[in-house]
PDB file of C-alpha atoms in Angstrom:
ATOM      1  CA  UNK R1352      90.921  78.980  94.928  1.00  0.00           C
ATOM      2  CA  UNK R1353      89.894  82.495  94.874  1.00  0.00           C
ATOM      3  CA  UNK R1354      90.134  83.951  91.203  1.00  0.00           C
ATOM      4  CA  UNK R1355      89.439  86.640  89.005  1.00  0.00           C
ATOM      5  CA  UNK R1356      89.608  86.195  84.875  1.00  0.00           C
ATOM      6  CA  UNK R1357      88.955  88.650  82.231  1.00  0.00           C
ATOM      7  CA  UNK R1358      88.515  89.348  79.127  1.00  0.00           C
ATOM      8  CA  UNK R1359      89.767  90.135  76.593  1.00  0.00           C
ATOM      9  CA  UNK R1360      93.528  90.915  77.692  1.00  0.00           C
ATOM     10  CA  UNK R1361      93.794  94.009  75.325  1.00  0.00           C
ATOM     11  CA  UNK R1362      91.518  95.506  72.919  1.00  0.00           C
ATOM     12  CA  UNK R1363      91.909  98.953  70.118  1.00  0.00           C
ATOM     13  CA  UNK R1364      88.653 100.468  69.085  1.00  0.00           C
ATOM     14  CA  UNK R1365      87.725 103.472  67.584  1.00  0.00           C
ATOM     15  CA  UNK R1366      86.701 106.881  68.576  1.00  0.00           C
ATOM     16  CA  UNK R1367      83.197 106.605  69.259  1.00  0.00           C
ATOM     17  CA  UNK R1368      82.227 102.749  69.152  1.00  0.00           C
ATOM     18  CA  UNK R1369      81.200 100.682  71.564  1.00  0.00           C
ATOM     19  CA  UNK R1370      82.399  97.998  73.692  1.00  0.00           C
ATOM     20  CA  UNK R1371      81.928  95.081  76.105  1.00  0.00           C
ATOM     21  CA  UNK R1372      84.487  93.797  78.487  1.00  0.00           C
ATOM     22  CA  UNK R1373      84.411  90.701  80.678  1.00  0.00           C
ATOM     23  CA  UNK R1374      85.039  89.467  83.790  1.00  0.00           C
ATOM     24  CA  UNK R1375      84.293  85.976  85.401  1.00  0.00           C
ATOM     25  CA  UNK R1376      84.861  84.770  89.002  1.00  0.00           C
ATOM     26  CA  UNK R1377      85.006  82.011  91.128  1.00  0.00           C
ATOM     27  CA  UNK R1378      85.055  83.980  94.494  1.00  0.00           C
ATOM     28  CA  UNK R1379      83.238  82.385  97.689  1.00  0.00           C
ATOM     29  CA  UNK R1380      81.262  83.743  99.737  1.00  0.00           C
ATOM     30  CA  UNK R1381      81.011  87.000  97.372  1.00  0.00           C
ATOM     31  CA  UNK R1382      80.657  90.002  99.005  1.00  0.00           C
ATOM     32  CA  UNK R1383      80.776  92.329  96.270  1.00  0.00           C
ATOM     33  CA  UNK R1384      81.804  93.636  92.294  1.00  0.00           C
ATOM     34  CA  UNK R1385      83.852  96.597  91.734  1.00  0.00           C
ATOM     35  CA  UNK R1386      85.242  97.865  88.262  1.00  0.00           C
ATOM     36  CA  UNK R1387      88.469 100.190  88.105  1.00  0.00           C
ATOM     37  CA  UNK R1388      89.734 101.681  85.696  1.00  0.00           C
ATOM     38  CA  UNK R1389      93.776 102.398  85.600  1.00  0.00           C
ATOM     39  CA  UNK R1390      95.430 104.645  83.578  1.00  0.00           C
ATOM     40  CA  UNK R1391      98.891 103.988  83.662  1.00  0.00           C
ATOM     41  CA  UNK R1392     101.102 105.015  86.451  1.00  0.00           C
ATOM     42  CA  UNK R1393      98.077 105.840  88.445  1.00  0.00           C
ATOM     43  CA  UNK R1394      96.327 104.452  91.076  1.00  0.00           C
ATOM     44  CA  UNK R1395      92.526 103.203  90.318  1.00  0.00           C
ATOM     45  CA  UNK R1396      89.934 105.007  90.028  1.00  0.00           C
ATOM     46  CA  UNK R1397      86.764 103.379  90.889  1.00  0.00           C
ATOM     47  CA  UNK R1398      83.550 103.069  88.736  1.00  0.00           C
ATOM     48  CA  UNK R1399      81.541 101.038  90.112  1.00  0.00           C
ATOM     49  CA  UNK R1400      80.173  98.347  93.050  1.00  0.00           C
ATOM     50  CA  UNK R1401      77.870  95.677  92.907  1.00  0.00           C
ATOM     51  CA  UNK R1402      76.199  93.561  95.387  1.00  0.00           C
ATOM     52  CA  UNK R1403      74.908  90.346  95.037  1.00  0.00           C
ATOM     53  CA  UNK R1404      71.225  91.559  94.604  1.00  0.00           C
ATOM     54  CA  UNK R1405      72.220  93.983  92.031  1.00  0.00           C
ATOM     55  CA  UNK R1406      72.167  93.067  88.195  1.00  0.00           C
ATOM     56  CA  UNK R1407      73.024  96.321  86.791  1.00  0.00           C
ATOM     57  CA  UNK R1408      74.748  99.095  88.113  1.00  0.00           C
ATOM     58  CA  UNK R1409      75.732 102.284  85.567  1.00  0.00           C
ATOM     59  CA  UNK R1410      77.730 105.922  85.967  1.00  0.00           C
ATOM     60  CA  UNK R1411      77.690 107.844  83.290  1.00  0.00           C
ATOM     61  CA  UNK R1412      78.896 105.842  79.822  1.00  0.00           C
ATOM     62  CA  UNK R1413      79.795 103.164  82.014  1.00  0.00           C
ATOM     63  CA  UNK R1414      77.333 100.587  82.627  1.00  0.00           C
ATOM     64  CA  UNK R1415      78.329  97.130  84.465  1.00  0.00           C
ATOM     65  CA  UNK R1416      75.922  93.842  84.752  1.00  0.00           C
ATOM     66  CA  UNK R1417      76.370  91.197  87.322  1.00  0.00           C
ATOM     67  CA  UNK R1418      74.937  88.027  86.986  1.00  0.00           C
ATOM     68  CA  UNK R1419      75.690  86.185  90.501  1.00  0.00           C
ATOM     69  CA  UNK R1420      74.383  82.981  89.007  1.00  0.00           C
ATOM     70  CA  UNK R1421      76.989  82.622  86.681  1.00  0.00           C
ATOM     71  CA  UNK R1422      79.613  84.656  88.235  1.00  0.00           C
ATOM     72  CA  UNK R1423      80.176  86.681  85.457  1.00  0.00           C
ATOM     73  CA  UNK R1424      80.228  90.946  85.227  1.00  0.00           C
ATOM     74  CA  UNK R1425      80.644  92.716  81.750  1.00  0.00           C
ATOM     75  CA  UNK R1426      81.508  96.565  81.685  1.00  0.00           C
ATOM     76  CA  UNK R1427      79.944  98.206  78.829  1.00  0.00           C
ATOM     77  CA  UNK R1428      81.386 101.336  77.468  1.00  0.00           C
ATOM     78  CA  UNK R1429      79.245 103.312  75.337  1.00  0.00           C
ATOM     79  CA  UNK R1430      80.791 106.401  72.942  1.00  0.00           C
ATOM     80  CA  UNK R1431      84.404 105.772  73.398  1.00  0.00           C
ATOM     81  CA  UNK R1432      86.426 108.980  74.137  1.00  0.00           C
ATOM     82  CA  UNK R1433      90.060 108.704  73.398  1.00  0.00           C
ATOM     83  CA  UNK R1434      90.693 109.711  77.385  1.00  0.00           C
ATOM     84  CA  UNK R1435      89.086 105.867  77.709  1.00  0.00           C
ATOM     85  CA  UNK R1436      92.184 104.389  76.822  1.00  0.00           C
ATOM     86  CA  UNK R1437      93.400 102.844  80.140  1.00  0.00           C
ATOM     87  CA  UNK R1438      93.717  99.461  82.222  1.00  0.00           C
ATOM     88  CA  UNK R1439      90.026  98.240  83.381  1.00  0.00           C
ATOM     89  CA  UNK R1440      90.317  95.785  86.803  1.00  0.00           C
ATOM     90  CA  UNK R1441      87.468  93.702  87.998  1.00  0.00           C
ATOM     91  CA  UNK R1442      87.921  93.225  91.650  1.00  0.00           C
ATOM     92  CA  UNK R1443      85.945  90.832  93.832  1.00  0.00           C
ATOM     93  CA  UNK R1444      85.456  91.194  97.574  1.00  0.00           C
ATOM     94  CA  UNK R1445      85.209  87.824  99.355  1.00  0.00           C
ATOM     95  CA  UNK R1446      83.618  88.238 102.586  1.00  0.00           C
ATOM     96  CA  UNK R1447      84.561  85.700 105.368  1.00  0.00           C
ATOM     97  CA  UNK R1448      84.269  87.734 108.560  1.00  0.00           C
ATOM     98  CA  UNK R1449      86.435  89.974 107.077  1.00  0.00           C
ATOM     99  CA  UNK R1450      86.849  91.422 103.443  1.00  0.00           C
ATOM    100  CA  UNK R1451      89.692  90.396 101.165  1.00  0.00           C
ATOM    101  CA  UNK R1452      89.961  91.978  97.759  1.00  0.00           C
ATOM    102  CA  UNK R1453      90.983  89.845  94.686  1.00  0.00           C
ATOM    103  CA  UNK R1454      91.973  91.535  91.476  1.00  0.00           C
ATOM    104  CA  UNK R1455      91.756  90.669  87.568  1.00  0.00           C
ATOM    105  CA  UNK R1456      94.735  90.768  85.452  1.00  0.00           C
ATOM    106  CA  UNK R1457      92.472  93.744  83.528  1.00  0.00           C
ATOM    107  CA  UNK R1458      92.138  94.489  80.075  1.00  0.00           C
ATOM    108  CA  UNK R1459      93.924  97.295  78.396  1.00  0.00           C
ATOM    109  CA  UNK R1460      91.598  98.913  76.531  1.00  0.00           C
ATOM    110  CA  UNK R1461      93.066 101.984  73.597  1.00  0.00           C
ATOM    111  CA  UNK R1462      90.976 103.793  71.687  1.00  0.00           C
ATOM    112  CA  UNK R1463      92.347 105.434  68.458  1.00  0.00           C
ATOM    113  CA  UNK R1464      91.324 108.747  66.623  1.00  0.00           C
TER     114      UNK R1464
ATOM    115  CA  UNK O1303      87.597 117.448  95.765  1.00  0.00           C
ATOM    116  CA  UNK O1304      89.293 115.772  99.007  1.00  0.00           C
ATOM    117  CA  UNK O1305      92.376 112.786  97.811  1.00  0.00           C
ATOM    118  CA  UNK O1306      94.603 110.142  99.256  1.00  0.00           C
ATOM    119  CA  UNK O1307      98.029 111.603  99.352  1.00  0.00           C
ATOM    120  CA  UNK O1308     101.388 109.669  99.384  1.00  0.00           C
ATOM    121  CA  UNK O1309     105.037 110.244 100.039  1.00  0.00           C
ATOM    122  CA  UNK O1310     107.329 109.981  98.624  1.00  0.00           C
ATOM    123  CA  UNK O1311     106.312 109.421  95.456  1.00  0.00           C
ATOM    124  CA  UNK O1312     109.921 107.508  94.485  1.00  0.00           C
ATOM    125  CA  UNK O1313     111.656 105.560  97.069  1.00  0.00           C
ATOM    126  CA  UNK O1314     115.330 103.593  95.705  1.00  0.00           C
ATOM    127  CA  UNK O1315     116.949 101.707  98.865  1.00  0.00           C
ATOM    128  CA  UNK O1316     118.743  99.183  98.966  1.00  0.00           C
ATOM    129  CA  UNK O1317     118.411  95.167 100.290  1.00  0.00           C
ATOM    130  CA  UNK O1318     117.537  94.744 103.921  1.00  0.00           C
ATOM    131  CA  UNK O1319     117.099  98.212 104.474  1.00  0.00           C
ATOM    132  CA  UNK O1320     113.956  99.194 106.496  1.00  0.00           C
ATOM    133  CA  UNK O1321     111.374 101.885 104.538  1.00  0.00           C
ATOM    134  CA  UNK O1322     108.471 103.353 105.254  1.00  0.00           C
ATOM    135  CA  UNK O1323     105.604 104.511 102.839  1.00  0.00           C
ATOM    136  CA  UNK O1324     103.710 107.135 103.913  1.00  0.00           C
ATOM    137  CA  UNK O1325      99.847 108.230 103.568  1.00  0.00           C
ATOM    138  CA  UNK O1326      97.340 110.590 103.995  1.00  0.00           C
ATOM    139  CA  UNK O1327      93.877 109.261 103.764  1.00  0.00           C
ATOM    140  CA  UNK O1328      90.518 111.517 103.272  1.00  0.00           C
ATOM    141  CA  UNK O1329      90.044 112.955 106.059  1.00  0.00           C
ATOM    142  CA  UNK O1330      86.761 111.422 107.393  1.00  0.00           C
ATOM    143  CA  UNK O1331      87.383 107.666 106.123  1.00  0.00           C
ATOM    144  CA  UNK O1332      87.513 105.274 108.167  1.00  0.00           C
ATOM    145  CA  UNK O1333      88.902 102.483 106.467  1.00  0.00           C
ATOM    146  CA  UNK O1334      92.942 101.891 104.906  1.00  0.00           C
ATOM    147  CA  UNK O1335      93.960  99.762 102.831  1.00  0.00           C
ATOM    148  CA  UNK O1336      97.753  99.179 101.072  1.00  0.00           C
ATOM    149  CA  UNK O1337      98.069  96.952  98.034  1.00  0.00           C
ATOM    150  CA  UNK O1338     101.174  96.511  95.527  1.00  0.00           C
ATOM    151  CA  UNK O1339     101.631  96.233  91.725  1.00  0.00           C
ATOM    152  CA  UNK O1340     104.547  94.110  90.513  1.00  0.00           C
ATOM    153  CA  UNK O1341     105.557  95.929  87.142  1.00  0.00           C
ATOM    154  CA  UNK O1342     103.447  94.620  84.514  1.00  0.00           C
ATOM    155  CA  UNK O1343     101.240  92.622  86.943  1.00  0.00           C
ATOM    156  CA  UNK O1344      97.841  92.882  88.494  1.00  0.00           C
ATOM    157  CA  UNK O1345      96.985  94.703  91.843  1.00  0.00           C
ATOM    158  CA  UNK O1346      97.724  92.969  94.847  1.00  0.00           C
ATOM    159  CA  UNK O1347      95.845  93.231  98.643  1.00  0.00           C
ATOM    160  CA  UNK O1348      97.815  93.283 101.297  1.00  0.00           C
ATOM    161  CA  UNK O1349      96.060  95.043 104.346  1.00  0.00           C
ATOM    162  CA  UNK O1350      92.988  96.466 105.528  1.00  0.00           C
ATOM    163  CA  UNK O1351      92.868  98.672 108.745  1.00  0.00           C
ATOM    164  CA  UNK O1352      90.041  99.900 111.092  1.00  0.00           C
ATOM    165  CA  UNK O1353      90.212 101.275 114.142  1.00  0.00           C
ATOM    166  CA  UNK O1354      93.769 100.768 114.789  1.00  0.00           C
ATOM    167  CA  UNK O1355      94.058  97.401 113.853  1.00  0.00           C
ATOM    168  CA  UNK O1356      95.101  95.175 111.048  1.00  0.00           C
ATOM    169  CA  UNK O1357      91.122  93.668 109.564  1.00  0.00           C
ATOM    170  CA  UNK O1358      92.283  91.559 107.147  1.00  0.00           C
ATOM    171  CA  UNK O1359      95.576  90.773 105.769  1.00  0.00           C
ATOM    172  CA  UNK O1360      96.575  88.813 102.247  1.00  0.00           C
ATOM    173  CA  UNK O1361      98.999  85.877 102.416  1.00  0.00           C
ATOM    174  CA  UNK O1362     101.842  88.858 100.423  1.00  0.00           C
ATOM    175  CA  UNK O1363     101.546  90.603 104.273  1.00  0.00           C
ATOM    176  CA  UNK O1364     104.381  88.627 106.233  1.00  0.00           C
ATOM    177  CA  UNK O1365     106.327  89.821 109.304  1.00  0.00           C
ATOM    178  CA  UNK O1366     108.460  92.052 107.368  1.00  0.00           C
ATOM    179  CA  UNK O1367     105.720  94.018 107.075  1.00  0.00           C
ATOM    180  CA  UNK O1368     103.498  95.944 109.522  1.00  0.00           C
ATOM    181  CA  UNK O1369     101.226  99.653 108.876  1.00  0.00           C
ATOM    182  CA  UNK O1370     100.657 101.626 111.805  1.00  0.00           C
ATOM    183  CA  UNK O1371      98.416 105.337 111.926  1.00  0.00           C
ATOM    184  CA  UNK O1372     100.665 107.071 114.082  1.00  0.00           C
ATOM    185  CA  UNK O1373      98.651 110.266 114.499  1.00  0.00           C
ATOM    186  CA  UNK O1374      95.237 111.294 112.988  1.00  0.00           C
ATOM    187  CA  UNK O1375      95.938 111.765 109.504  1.00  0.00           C
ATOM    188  CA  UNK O1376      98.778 109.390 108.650  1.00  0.00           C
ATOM    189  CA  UNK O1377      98.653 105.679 107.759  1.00  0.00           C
ATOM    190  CA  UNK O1378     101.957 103.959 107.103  1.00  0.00           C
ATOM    191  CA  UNK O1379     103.579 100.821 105.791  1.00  0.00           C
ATOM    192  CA  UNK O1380     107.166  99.782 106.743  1.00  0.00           C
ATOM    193  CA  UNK O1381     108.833  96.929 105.455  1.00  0.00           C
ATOM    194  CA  UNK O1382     111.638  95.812 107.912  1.00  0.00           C
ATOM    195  CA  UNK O1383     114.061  94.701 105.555  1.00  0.00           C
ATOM    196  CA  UNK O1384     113.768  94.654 102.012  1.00  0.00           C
ATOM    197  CA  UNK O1385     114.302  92.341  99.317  1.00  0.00           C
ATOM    198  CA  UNK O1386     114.438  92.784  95.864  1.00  0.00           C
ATOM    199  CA  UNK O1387     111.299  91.146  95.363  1.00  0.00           C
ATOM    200  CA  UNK O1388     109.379  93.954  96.882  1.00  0.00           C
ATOM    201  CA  UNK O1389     110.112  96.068  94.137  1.00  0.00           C
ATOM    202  CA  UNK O1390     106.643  97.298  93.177  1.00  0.00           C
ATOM    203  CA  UNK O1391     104.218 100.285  93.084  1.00  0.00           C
ATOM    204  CA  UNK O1392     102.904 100.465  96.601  1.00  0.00           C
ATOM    205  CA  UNK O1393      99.046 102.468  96.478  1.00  0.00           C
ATOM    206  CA  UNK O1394      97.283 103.510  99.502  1.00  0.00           C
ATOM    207  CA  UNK O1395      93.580 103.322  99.693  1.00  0.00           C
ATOM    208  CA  UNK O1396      90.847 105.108 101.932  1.00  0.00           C
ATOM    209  CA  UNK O1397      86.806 104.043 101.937  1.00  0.00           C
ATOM    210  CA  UNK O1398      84.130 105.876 104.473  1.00  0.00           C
ATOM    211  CA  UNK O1399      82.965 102.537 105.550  1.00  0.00           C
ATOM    212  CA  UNK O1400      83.956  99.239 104.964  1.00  0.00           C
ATOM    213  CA  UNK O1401      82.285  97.992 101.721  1.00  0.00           C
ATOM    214  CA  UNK O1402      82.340 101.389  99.963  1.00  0.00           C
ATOM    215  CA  UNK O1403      84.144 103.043  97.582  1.00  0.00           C
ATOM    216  CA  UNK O1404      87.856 102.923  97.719  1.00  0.00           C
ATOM    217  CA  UNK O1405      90.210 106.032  96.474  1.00  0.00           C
ATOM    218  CA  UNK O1406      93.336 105.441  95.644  1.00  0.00           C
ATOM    219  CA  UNK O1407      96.122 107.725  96.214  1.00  0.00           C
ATOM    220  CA  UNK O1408      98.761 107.875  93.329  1.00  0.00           C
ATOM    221  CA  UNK O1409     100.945 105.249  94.450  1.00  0.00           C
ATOM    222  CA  UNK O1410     104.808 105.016  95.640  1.00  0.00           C
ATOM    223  CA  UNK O1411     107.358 103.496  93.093  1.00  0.00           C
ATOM    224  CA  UNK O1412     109.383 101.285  95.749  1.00  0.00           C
ATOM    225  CA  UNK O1413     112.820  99.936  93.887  1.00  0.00           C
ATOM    226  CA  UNK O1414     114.819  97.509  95.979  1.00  0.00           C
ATOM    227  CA  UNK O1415     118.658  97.205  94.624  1.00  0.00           C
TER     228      UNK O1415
END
């Protein structure tokens, strides 16, 4: 069965720090990686896309790895802002002719002052 | 900086009445898309569009539902006769071409009584 998992479900940082969230898959045949993030109320807002031959893929303090191996895709957030604090969705594209999109519970990420 | 529009923004009917959620995708994409978000649950696909016709649909897209583009700009979903369980945030999506990225318009707060 098509799923999306990630990690962790919810997560409070600082102003400033760092941090790593997770996503694993077991999606087949993958077409593609995309990260969102949500804030709430709102409709996604995409940050990036990854293909199977890509490892690393970044847009501005954003940076996301895929390894296709594995099936696994981290988003790395450098500098937290306090406008960071929002839903992030992994969302995998399985391609069978046609594309399907399946989507990750997210993690609600908050950063505090 | 072109969006994805979507009316109305609040839509309260009640069981087994027919609605229809309405969108405005960018202007030169190609590509629709509708998904749903259960309060408090993930992001759902249920249809891509191209061309005039349905691409791909999720297993959520039954008969009660069907999305038509009526004209050049608009793309809409009607759901023949609701049920309660289709209360959900209903979000429009438009992409250039088919595995690129997807914006979001702000989404339609659907409550079936």
């Amino acid at each position: 069965k098509n799923q999306v998992e990630q990690s962790p479900q919810s997560l409070i940082i600082l102003e400033g720090k760092n941090c790593t969230l997770q996503c694993n898959y077991t999606v087949s045949p993958f077409s593609n990686l995309r990260w969102y993030k949500q804030d709430t109320g709102r409709g996604p807002v995409s940050l990036t896309i990854m293909t199977f031959s890509e490892n690393t893929k970044s847009n501005g303090r954003y940076t996301a790895t895929l390894d296709a191996d594995t099936k696994q895709s981290s988003l790395h957030i450098t500098a937290s802002q306090l406008s960071d604090s929002a839903s992030y969705i992994c969302v995998v594209s399985a391609a069978s002719g046609t594309y399907k999109y399946i989507f990750g519970t997210g993690t609600r990420l908050k950063v505090l002052a | 900086e072109p969006e994805v529009t979507q009316t109305p923004s609040h839509q309260v009917t009640q069981m087994g009445q027919e609605v229809i959620l309405r969108c405005v995708p960018i202007s030169n994409h190609l590509y629709f898309y509708w998904y749903r978000q259960i309060l408090g649950q993930k992001v759902e696909f249920l249809v891509s569009f191209y061309n005039n016709e349905i691409s791909e649909k999720s297993e959520i897209f039954d008969d009660q539902f069907s999305v038509e583009r009526p004209d050049g700009s608009n793309f809409t979903l009607k759901i023949r006769s609701t049920k309660l369980e289709d209360s959900a945030m209903y979000f429009c999506a438009s992409s250039e071409h088919s595995q690129e990225t997807q914006y979001f318009g702000p989404g339609t707060r659907l409550l079936v009584l």
